[in-house]
CSV table of C-alpha atoms in Angstrom, one decimal:
chain,number,residue,atom,x,y,z
A,1060,UNK,CA,9.1,-7.4,3.1
A,1061,UNK,CA,8.2,-6.1,-0.4
A,1062,UNK,CA,8.6,-9.6,-2.0
A,1063,UNK,CA,5.1,-10.4,-0.9
A,1064,UNK,CA,3.8,-7.9,-3.5
A,1065,UNK,CA,5.5,-10.0,-6.3
A,1066,UNK,CA,3.2,-13.0,-5.9
A,1067,UNK,CA,0.2,-11.9,-3.9
A,1068,UNK,CA,-3.1,-10.5,-5.2
A,1069,UNK,CA,-2.6,-6.7,-4.7
A,1070,UNK,CA,-4.2,-3.3,-5.1
A,1071,UNK,CA,-1.9,-0.4,-6.2
A,1072,UNK,CA,-2.7,3.2,-5.8
A,1073,UNK,CA,-4.3,5.4,-3.1
A,1074,UNK,CA,-7.8,5.5,-4.6
A,1075,UNK,CA,-8.1,1.8,-5.2
A,1076,UNK,CA,-6.6,1.1,-1.7
A,1077,UNK,CA,-9.1,3.3,0.0
A,1078,UNK,CA,-12.0,1.5,-1.7
A,1079,UNK,CA,-10.5,-1.9,-0.8
A,1080,UNK,CA,-10.0,-0.8,2.8
A,1081,UNK,CA,-13.6,0.4,3.0
A,1082,UNK,CA,-14.8,-3.0,1.6
A,1083,UNK,CA,-12.7,-4.9,4.1
A,1084,UNK,CA,-10.6,-6.7,1.5
A,1085,UNK,CA,-7.1,-5.7,2.5
A,1086,UNK,CA,-4.8,-7.9,4.6
A,1087,UNK,CA,-1.7,-5.8,4.6
A,1088,UNK,CA,-0.7,-2.3,3.4
A,1089,UNK,CA,2.6,-0.9,2.1
A,1090,UNK,CA,3.2,2.8,2.1
A,1091,UNK,CA,6.1,4.7,0.5
A,1092,UNK,CA,8.3,6.5,3.0
A,1093,UNK,CA,8.9,9.5,0.7
A,1094,UNK,CA,5.2,9.9,-0.2
A,1095,UNK,CA,3.1,13.0,0.7
A,1096,UNK,CA,1.7,12.5,4.3
A,1097,UNK,CA,-1.5,14.1,3.2
A,1098,UNK,CA,-2.1,10.9,1.1
A,1099,UNK,CA,-0.6,8.3,3.4
A,1100,UNK,CA,-1.7,9.4,6.8
A,1101,UNK,CA,-5.5,8.8,6.2
A,1102,UNK,CA,-4.6,5.3,5.0
A,1103,UNK,CA,-2.4,4.6,7.9
A,1104,UNK,CA,-5.1,5.8,10.3
A,1105,UNK,CA,-7.7,3.6,8.6
A,1106,UNK,CA,-5.4,0.6,8.9
A,1107,UNK,CA,-4.8,1.3,12.6
A,1108,UNK,CA,-8.5,1.4,13.3
A,1109,UNK,CA,-9.1,-1.8,11.3
A,1110,UNK,CA,-6.1,-3.7,12.8
A,1111,UNK,CA,-4.4,-4.0,9.4
A,1112,UNK,CA,-0.6,-4.2,9.5
A,1113,UNK,CA,1.3,-1.4,7.7
A,1114,UNK,CA,4.8,-1.6,6.4
A,1115,UNK,CA,6.9,1.1,4.7
A,1116,UNK,CA,9.0,1.0,1.5
A,1117,UNK,CA,12.0,3.2,1.2
A,1118,UNK,CA,10.6,5.0,-1.8
A,1119,UNK,CA,7.6,5.2,-4.1
A,1120,UNK,CA,9.8,4.1,-6.9
A,1121,UNK,CA,10.8,1.0,-5.0
A,1122,UNK,CA,7.2,0.2,-4.1
A,1123,UNK,CA,6.1,0.6,-7.8
A,1124,UNK,CA,8.9,-1.8,-8.9
A,1125,UNK,CA,7.8,-4.3,-6.2
A,1126,UNK,CA,4.3,-4.1,-7.6
A,1127,UNK,CA,5.5,-4.8,-11.1
A,1128,UNK,CA,4.6,-1.4,-12.5
A,1129,UNK,CA,6.9,1.1,-14.3
A,1130,UNK,CA,5.9,4.1,-12.3
A,1131,UNK,CA,6.1,5.1,-8.7
A,1132,UNK,CA,3.4,3.9,-6.2
A,1133,UNK,CA,2.5,5.8,-3.1
A,1134,UNK,CA,0.5,2.9,-1.6
A,1135,UNK,CA,-0.3,-0.8,-2.2
A,1136,UNK,CA,-2.1,-3.5,-0.4
A,1137,UNK,CA,-2.3,-7.2,-0.3
A,1138,UNK,CA,-5.8,-8.6,-0.7
């Protein structure tokens, strides 16, 4: 599931993902299971309204590694 983030064009981070969702550029969203729900719930809701699939990663660290960054990532999206 996270392998898609290795080769696809992506957005990493809550702020960037919110902007891309508002612009209609996101095809799929990945959220860290251990992230703060105050950050991830609004993104999940926006995806539900827009019909964008949401998948979860076991941890923010795992999601960050899948995105090729050295820090944890709460949210990422494929554009």
